Coordinates of C-alpha atoms in Angstrom, one line a residue:
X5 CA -6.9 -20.9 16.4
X6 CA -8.8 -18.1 17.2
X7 CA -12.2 -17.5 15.1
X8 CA -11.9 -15.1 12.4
X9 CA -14.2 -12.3 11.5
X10 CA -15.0 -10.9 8.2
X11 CA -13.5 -7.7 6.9
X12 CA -16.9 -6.3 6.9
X13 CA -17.3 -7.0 10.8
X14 CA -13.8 -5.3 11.2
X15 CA -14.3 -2.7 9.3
X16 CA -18.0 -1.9 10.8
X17 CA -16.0 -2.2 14.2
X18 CA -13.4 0.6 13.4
X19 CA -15.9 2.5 11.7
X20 CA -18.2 2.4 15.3
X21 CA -15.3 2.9 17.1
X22 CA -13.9 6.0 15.0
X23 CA -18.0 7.6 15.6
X24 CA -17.7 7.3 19.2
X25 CA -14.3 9.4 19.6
X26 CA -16.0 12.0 17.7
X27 CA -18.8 11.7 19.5
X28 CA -16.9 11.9 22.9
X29 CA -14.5 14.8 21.0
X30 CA -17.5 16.5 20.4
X31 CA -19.3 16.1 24.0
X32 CA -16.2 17.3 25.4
X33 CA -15.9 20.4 22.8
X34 CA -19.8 21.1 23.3
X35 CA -19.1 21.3 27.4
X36 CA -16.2 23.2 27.2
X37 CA -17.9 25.3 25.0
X38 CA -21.0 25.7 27.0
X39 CA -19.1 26.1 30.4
X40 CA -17.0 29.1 29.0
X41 CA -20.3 30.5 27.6
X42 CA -22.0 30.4 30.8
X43 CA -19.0 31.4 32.8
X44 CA -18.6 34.6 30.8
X45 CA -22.3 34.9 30.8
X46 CA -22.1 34.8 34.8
X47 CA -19.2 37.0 34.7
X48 CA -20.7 39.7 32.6
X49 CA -23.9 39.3 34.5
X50 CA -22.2 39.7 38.1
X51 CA -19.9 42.8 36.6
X52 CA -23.4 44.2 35.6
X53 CA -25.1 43.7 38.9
X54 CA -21.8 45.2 40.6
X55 CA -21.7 48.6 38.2
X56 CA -25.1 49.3 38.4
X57 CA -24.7 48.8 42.9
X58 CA -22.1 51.2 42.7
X59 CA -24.1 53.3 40.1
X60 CA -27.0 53.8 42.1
X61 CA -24.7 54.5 45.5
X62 CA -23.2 57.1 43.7
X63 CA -26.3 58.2 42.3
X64 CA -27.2 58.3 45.9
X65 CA -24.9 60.8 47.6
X66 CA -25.0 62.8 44.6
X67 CA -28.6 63.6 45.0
X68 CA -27.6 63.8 48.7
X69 CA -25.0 66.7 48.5
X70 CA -26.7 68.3 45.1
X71 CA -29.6 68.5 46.7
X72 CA -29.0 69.8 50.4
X73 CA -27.2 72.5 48.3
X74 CA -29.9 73.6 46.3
X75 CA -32.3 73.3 49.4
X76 CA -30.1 75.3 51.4
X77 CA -29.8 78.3 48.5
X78 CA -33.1 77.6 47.9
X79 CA -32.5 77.0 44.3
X80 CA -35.9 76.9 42.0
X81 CA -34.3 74.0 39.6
X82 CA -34.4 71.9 43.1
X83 CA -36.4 69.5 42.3
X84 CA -36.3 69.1 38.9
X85 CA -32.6 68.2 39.9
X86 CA -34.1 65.4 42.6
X87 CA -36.7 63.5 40.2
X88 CA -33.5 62.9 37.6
X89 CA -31.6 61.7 40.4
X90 CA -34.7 59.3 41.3
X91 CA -35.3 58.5 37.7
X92 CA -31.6 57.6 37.1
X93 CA -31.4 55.3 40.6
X94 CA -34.5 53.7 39.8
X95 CA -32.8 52.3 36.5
X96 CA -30.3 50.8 37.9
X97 CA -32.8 49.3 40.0
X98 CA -34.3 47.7 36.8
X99 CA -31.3 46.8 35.8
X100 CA -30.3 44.8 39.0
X101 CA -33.8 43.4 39.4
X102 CA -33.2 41.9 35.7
X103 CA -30.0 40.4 36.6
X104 CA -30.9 38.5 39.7
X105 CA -31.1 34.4 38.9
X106 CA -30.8 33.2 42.6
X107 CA -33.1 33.6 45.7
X108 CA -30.2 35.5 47.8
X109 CA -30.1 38.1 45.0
X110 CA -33.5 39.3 44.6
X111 CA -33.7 39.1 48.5
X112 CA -30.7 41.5 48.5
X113 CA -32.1 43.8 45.8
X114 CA -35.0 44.2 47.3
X115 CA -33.6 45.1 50.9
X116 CA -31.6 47.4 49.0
X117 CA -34.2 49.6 46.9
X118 CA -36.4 49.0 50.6
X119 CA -33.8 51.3 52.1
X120 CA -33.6 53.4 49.5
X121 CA -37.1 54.0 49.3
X122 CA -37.3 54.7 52.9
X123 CA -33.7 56.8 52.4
X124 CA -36.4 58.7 49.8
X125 CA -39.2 59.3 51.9
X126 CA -37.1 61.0 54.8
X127 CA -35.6 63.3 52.0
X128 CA -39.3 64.0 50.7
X129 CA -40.4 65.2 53.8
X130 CA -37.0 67.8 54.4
X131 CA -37.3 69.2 51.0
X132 CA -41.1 69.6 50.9
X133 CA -41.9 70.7 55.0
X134 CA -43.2 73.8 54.8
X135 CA -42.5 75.3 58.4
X136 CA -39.8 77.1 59.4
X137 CA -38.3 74.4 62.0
X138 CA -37.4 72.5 58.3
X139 CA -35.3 75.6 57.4
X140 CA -32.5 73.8 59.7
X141 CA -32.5 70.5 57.9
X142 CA -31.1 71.8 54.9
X143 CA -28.2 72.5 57.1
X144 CA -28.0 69.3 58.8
X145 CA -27.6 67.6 55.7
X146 CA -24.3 69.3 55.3
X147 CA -23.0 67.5 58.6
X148 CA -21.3 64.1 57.6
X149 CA -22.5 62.6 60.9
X150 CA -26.3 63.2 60.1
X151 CA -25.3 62.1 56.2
X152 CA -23.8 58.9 58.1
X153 CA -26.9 58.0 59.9
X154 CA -29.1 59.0 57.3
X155 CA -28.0 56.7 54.5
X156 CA -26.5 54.2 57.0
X157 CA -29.2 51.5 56.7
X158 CA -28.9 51.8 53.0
X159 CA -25.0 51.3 53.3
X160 CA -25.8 48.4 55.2
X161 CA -27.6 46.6 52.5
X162 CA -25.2 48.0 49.5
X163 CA -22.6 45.9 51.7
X164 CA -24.8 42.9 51.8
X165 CA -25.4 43.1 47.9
X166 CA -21.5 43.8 47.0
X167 CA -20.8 40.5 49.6
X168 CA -23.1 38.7 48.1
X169 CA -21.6 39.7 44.5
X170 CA -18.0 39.0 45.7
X171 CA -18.7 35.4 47.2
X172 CA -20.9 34.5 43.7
X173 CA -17.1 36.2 41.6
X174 CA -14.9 33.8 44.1
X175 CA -17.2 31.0 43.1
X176 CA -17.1 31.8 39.5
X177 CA -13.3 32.0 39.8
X178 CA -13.2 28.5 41.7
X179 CA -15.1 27.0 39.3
X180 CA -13.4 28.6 36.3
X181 CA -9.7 27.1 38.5
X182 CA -11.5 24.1 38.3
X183 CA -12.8 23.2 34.9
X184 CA -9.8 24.5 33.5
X185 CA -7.8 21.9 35.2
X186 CA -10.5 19.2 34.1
X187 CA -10.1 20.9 30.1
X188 CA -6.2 20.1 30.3
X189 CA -6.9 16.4 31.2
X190 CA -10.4 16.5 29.1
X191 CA -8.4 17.8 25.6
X192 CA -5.5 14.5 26.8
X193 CA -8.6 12.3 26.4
X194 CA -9.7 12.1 23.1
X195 CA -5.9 12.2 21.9
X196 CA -5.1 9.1 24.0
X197 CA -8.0 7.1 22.6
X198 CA -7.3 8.3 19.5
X199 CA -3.6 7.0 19.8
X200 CA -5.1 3.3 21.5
X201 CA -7.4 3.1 19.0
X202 CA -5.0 3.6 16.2
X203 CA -2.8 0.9 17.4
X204 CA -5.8 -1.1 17.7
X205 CA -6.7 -0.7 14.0
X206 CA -3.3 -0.8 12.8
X207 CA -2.8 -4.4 15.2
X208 CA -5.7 -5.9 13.6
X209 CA -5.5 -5.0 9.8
X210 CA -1.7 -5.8 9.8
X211 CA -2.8 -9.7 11.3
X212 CA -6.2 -9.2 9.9
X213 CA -5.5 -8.5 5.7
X214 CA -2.1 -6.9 5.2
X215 CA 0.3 -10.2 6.3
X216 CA -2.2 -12.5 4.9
X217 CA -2.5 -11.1 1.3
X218 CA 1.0 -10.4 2.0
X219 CA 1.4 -14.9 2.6
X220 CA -1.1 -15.3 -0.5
X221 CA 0.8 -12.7 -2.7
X222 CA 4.7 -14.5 -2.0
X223 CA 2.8 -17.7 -2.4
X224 CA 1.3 -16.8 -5.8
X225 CA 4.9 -15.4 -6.7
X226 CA 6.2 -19.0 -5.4
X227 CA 3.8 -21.0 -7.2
X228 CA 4.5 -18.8 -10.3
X229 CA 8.0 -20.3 -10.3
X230 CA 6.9 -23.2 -10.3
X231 CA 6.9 -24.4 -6.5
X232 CA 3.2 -26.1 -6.6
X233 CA 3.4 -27.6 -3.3
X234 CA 3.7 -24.1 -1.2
X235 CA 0.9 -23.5 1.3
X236 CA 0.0 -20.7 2.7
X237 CA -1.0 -20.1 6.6
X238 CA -5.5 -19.5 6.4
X239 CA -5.6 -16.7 8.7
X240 CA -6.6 -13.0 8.9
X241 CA -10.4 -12.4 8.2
X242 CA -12.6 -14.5 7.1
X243 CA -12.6 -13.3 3.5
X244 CA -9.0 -14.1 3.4
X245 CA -9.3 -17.5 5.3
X246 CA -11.5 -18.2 2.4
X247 CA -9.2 -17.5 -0.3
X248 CA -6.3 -18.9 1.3
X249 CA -8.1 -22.2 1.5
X250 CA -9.0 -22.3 -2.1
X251 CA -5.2 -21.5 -2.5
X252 CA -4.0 -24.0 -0.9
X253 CA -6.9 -26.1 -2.5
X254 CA -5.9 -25.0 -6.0
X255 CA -2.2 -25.6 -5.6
X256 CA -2.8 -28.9 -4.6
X257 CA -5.1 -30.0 -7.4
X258 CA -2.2 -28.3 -9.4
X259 CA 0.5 -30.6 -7.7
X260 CA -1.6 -33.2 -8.4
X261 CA -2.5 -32.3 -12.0
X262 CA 1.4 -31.7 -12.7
X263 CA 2.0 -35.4 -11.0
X264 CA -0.6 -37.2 -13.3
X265 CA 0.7 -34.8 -16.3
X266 CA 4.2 -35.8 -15.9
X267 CA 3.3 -39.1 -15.5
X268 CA 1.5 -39.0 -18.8
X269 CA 4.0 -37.4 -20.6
X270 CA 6.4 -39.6 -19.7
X271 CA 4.2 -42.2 -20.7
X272 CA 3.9 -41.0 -24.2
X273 CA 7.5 -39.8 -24.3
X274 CA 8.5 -43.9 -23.9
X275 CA 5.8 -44.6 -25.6
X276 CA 7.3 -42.4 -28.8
X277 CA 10.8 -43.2 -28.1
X278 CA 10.6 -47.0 -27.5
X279 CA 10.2 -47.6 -31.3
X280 CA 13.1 -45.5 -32.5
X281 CA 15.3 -47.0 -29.8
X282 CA 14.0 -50.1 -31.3
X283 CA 14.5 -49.2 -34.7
X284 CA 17.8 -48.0 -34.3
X285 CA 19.2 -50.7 -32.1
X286 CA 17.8 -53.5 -34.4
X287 CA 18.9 -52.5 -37.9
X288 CA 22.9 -52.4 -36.2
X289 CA 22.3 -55.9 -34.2
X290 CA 20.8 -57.2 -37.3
X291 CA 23.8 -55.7 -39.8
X292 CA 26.0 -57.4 -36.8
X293 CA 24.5 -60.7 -36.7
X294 CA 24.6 -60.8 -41.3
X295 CA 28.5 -60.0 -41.3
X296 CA 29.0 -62.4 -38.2
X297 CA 27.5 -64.6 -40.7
X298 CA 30.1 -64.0 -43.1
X299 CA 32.8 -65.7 -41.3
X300 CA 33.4 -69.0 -41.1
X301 CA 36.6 -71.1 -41.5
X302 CA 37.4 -70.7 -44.9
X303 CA 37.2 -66.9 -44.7
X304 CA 40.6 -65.1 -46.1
X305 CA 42.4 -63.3 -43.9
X306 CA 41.7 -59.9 -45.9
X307 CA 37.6 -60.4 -45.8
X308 CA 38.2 -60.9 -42.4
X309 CA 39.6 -57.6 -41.7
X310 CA 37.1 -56.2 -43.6
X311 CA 34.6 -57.4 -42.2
X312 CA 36.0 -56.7 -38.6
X313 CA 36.2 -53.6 -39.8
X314 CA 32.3 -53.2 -40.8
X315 CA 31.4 -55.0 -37.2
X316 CA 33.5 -52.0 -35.4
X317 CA 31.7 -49.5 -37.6
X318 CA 28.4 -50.6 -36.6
X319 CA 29.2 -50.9 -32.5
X320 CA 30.5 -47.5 -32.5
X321 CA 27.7 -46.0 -34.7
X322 CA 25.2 -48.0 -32.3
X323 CA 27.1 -46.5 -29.4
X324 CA 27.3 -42.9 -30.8
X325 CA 23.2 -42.8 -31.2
X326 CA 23.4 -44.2 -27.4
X327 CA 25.1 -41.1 -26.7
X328 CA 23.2 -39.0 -28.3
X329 CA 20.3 -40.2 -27.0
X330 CA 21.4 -39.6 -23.4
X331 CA 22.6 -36.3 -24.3
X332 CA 19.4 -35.2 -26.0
X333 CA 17.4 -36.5 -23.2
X334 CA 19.7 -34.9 -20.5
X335 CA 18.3 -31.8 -18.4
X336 CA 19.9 -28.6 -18.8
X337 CA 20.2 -25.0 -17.9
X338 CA 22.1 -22.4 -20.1
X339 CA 25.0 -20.1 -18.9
X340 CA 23.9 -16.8 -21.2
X341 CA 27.0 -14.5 -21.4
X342 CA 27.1 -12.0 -24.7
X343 CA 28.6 -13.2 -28.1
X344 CA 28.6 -12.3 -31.5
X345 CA 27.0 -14.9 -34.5
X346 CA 30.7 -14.4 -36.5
X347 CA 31.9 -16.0 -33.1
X348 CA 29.8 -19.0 -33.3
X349 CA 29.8 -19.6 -36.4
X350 CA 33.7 -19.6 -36.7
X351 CA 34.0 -21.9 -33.8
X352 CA 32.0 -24.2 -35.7
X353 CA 33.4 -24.1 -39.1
X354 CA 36.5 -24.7 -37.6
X355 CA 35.5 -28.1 -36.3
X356 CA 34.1 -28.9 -39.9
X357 CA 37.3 -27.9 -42.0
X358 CA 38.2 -31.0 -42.3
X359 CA 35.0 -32.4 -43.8
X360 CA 35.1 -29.4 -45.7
X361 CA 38.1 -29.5 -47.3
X362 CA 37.6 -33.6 -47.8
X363 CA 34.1 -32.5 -49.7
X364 CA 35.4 -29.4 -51.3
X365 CA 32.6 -27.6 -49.4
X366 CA 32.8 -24.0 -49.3
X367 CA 31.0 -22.0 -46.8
X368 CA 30.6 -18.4 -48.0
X369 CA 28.5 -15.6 -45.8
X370 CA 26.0 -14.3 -48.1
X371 CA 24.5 -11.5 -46.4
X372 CA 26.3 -10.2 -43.6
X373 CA 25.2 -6.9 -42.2
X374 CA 24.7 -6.9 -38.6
X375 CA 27.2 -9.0 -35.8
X376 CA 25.3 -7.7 -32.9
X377 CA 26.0 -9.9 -29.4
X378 CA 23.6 -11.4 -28.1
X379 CA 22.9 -13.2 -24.4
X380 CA 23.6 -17.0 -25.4
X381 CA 25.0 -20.2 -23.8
X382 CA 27.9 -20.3 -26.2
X383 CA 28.7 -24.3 -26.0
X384 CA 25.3 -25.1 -26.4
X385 CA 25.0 -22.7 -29.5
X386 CA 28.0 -23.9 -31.0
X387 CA 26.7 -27.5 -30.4
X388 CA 23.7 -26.7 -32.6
X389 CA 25.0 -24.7 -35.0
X390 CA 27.8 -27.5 -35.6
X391 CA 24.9 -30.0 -35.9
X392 CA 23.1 -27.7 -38.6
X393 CA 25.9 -27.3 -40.5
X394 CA 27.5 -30.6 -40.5
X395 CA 23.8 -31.7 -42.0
X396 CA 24.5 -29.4 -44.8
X397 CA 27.8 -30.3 -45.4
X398 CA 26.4 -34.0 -45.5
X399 CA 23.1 -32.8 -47.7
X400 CA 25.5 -30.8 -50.2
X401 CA 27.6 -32.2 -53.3
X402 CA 31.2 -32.2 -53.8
X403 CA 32.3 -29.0 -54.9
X404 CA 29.2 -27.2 -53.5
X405 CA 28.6 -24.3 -51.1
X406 CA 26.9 -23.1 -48.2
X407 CA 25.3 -20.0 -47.2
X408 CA 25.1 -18.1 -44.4
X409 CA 23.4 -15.1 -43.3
X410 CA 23.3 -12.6 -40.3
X411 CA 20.6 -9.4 -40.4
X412 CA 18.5 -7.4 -37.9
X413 CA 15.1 -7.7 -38.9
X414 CA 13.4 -4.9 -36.3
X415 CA 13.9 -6.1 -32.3
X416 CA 15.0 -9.7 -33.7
X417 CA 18.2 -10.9 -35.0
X418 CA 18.1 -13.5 -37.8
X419 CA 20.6 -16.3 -38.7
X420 CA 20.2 -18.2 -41.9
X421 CA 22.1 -21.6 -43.3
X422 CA 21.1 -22.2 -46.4
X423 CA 22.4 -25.9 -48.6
X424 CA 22.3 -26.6 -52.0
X425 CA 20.9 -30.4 -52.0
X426 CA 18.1 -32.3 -52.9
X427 CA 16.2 -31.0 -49.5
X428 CA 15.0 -32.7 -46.8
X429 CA 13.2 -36.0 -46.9
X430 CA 10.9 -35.3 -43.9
X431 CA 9.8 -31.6 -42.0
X432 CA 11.1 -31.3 -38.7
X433 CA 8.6 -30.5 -36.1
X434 CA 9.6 -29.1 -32.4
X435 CA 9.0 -31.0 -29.6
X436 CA 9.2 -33.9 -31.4
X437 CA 11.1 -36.6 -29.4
X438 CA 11.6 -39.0 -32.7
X439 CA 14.8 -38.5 -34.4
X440 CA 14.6 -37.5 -38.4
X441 CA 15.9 -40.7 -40.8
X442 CA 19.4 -40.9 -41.5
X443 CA 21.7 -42.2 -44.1
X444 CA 25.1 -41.3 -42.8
X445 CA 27.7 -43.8 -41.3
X446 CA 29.0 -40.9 -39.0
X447 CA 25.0 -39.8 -37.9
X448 CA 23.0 -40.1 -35.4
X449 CA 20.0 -38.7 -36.6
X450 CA 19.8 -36.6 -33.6
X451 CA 21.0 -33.2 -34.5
X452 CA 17.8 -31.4 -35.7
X453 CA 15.7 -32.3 -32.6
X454 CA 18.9 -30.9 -30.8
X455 CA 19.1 -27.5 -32.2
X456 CA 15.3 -27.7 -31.5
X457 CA 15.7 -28.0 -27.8
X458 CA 18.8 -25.3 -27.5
X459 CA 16.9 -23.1 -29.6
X460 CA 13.9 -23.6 -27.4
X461 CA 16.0 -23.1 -24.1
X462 CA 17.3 -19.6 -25.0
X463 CA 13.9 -18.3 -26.0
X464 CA 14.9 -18.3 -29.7
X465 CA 12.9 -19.6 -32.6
X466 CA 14.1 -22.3 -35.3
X467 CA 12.6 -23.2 -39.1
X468 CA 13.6 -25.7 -41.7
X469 CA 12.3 -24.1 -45.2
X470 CA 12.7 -24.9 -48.6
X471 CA 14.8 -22.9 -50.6
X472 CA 13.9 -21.3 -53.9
X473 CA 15.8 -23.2 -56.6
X474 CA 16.3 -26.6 -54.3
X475 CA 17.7 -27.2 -51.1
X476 CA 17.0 -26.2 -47.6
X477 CA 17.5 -23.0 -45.6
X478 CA 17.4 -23.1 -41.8
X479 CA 16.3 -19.8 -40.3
X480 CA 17.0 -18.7 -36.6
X481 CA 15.6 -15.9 -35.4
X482 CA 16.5 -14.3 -31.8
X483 CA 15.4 -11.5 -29.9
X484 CA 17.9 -8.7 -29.3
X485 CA 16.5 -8.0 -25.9
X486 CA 17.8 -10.7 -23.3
X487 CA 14.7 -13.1 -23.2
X488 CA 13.1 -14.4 -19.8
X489 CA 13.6 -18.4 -20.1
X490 CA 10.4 -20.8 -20.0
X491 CA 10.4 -22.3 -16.4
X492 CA 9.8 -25.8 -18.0
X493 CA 12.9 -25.5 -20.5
X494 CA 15.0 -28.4 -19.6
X495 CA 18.1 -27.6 -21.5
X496 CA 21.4 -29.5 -22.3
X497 CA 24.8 -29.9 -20.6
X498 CA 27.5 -28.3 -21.9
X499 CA 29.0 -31.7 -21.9
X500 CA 26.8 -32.6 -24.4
X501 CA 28.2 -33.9 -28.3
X502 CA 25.9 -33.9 -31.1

């Protein structure tokens, strides 16, 4: 397994990397940026250089012509005319001896105002001779021949300087042909490493922290449930190595805890129950062995029936509470499907007509004025519900009644069963795995701690209270809402028989 690095070490890594593509982004911007900068610098400079050549050429001839002309009228504003001609050509001179930044340039300047100047002096000495042979030069000037080979040096180096301008603009172009190619490719750069490191980032926080917290967060979920011995894989960064370590260490001890809890439990569940399976198997082997007693020889054959009679009673009492036993102690998981109280209760009442009518027990609904449905495991229910009332048809005198109720009390939904008897000789407590005292021949003594543990599996609440003017009143209350079901409810089959 590869070692792991922390998130800060990942984090600090991307974060480095991410600086150095803007720092590269930004090289390349700054070049670019300085290279068009100086390439329209050079370009401006050369177009400068090139306008004020031609400038002072054309500067040139005009003094040339304009002045032969005036020489050869013999105009008075001559040389008034000639100094602005000199004064304007010697600007552009400035001009071009500012612009120069190579070796070849100012070389070229300078042979360039050298001809001019000695272009000047010839044309100082024609316009200021004073003797008559002078009075043909004015006319001379007008041939284009002597023009030619007057100013011919001085066209000579204009050429030079214009060449040397051109080959510096075809450089300039080249260059500009050149670093535009290496922009296109340059601007592909910081995209494709922004593209690789992406990937890169997205590769290692997806195997670094998102599909580890992702392992941690469906193992929590899974251990939630109730699945302690899930594991999760300790990878990613180091953080989460950590973390998934102590998860894997806590579910253990959890597993472990559960194991040792269970066991106790189950300890003190036998320990609880092994007296009242005690109790209740020895009081029917001991009314067994007295009426086995009872017979001998000499027995008549009536007593004998009788007393077969009381020796089948007891086995099939003893073998009821058995059964009960197993079915109160039998894991279960309830089937909710939607059914109204008047449902339930019917089905129940029903089963206990006979007992009813052999009692002269009525069953009257005292307050009645709701029969919402709720989500509920309708055998199980019924089972309860046949318990609770079968108690207090058993805990009610001949002739007597029972009440029941069915009201909305806010988000809850509450059922009542109240009896008219003496009350209850002990208070039921949930959870309890001992089963309340019994006096019945038909009991098992089993059916409160039933209706606890259905109660309990539907996320409903159950309470035995005493009733104002004697007897007892058992109040369910259940939520309206379906209810999420504890993940430790162990709940009854619908095989089950109270």
């Amino acid at each position: 397994m590869p070692a792991s690095r922390s998130l800060k070490h990942v984090l600090l890594t991307h974060e480095l990397a991410l600086f150095l593509l803007v720092v590269l982004t930004g090289l390349l911007a700054g070049v670019s940026a300085y290279y068009w900068q100086e390439t329209s610098r050079q370009s401006l400079r050369i177009t400068r250089m090139t306008n004020a050549a031609q400038e002072i050429r054309t500067n040139l001839f005009r003094q040339v012509k304009e002045i032969s002309w005036a020489r050869l009228l013999r105009d008075a504003s001559a040389a008034g005319v000639y100094t602005r001609f000199s004064r304007e050509i010697d600007r552009h001179f400035n001009v071009l001896r500012q612009s120069t930044e190579s070796r070849a340039e100012d070389e070229a300047v300078q042979a360039l105002q050298k001809s001019y100047r000695r272009l000047q002096l010839d044309m100082n000495r024609i316009f200021v001779d004073p003797y008559p042979a002078a009075e043909v030069a004015p006319i001379r000037l007008l041939d284009p021949a002597y023009e030619r080979g007057l100013v011919g040096g001085f066209e000579l180096d204009y050429d030079n300087l214009a060449s040397l301008l051109g080959r510096t603009t075809r450089q300039l172009v080249e260059r500009e042909q050149l670093w535009t190619g290496i922009a296109m490719w340059g601007i592909s750069v910081p995209f494709v490493l922004a593209v690789l490191l992406l990937g890169l980032m997205r590769h290692r926080i997806q195997g670094g922290f998102v599909r580890p917290v992702a392992a941690l967060t469906t193992g929590a979920r899974e251990m939630s449930a109730g699945r302690l011995d899930v594991r999760v894989p300790e990878e990613g960064v180091t953080e989460l190595c950590e973390l998934a370590k102590a998860f894997n260490h806590m579910a253990q001890e959890l597993e472990r805890s559960r194991e040792a809890l269970v066991e106790s439990e189950r300890a003190a569940a036998l320990g609880a129950l092994v007296p009242v399976v005690a109790h209740n198997i020895r009081n029917p082997l001991a009314s067994i062995r007295a009426t086995a007693q009872l017979l001998d020889e000499n027995t008549e054959a009536e007593e004998q029936i009788e007393i077969r009679q009381m020796l089948i009673e007891t086995v099939d009492r003893l073998g009821r509470w058995v059964s009960a036993l197993v079915s109160y102690l039998h894991p279960l998981k309830p089937a909710p499907m939607l059914m109204s109280p008047t449902a339930m209760f019917d089905a129940a009442a029903t089963l206990l007509a006979p007992r009813l009518d052999a009692r002269g027990v009525e069953i009257v609904r005292a307050v009645w004025d709701a029969d919402p449905q709720v989500p509920v495991d309708v055998d199980l229910m019924e089972q309860a519900i046949y318990g609770l009332l079968s108690n207090a048809v058993d805990a009610s005198p001949e002739g007597g009644r029972i009440e029941i109720s069915c009201r909305v009390e806010g988000d809850w939904l509450r059922l009542g069963i109240r009896d008219y008897g003496p009350g209850m000789p002990f208070r039921p407590e949930p959870g309890g795995l001992e089963p309340g005292p019994t006096t019945k021949r038909m009991g098992t003594g089993l059916g409160i701690p039933v209706a606890f543990k259905v109660c309990k599996a539907h996320g409903w609440n159950i309470a035995f209270e005493a009733a104002t003017g004697g007897g007892t009143e058992v109040v369910i209350r259940a939520p309206l809402a379906a209810p999420v079901l504890p993940v430790e409810t162990i709940s009854a089959g619908r095989e089950n028989a109270a």
